[in-house]
GROMACS .gro file of C-alpha atoms in nm:
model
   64
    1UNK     CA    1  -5.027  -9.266   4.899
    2UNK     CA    2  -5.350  -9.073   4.916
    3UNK     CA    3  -5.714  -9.259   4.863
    4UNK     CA    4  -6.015  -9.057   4.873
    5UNK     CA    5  -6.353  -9.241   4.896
    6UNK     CA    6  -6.711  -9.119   4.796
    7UNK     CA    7  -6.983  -9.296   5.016
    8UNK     CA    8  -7.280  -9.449   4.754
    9UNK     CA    9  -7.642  -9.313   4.821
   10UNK     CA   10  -7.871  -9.570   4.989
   11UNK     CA   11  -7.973  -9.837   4.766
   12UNK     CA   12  -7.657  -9.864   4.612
   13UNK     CA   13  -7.598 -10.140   4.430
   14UNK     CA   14  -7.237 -10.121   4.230
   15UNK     CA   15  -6.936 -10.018   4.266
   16UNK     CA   16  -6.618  -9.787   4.062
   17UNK     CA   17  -6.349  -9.640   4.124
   18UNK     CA   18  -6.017  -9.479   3.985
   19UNK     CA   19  -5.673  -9.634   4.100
   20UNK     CA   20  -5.408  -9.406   4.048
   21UNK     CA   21  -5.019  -9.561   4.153
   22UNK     CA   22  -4.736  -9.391   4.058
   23UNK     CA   23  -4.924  -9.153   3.850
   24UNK     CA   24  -5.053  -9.419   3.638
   25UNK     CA   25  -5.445  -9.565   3.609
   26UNK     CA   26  -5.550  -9.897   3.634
   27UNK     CA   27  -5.770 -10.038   3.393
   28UNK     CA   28  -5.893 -10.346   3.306
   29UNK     CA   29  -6.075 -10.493   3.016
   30UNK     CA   30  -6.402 -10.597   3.045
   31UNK     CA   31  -6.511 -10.993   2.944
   32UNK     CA   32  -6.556 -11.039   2.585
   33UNK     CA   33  -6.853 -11.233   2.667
   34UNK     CA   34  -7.049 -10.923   2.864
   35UNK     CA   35  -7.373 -10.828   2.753
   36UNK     CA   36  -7.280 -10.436   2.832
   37UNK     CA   37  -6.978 -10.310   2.647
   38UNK     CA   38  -6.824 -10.676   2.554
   39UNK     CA   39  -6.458 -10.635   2.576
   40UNK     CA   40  -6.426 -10.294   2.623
   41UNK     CA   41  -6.183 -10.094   2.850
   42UNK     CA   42  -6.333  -9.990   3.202
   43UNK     CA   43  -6.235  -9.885   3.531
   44UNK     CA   44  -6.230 -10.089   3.821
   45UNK     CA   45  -6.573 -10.200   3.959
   46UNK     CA   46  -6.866 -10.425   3.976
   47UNK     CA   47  -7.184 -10.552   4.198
   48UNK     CA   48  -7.218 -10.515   4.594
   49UNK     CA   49  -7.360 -10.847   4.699
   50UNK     CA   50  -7.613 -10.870   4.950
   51UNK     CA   51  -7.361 -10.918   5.291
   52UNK     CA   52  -7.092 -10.641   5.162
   53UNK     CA   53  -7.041 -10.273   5.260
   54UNK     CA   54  -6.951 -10.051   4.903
   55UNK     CA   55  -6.553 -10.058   5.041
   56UNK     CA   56  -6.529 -10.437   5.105
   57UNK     CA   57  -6.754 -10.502   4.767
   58UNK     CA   58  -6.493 -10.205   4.584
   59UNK     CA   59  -6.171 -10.408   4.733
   60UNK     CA   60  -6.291 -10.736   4.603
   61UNK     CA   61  -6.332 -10.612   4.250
   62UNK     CA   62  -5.958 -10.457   4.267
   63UNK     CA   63  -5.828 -10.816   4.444
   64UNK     CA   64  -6.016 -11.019   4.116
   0.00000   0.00000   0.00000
């Protein structure tokens, strides 16, 4: 398996990325609720709160 990661400029304050498994993408749909894009289909991301680094914020968004 190959991961590639692209550091966020300082100030950063969200998170994406693409994850690719057996040549396949995963998605997921966004909250139907959301005021951005209500139920729409996204890639994987979300905030970086305050005590997180942009890779422990990005695996948290894939583990929820």
């Amino acid at each position: 398996m190959e991961s590639v990661v692209m550091v966020e400029p300082d100030g950063a304050t969200h998170v994406a990325a693409y994850v690719v498994f057996d040549d396949m993408i995963l998605i997921q749909r966004r909250a139907v609720d959301r005021r951005f894009l209500p139920g729409a289909w996204d890639v994987i991301g979300g905030a970086i709160e305050g005590h997180e680094t942009a890779i422990d914020a990005l695996l948290r968004e894939v583990s929820e």
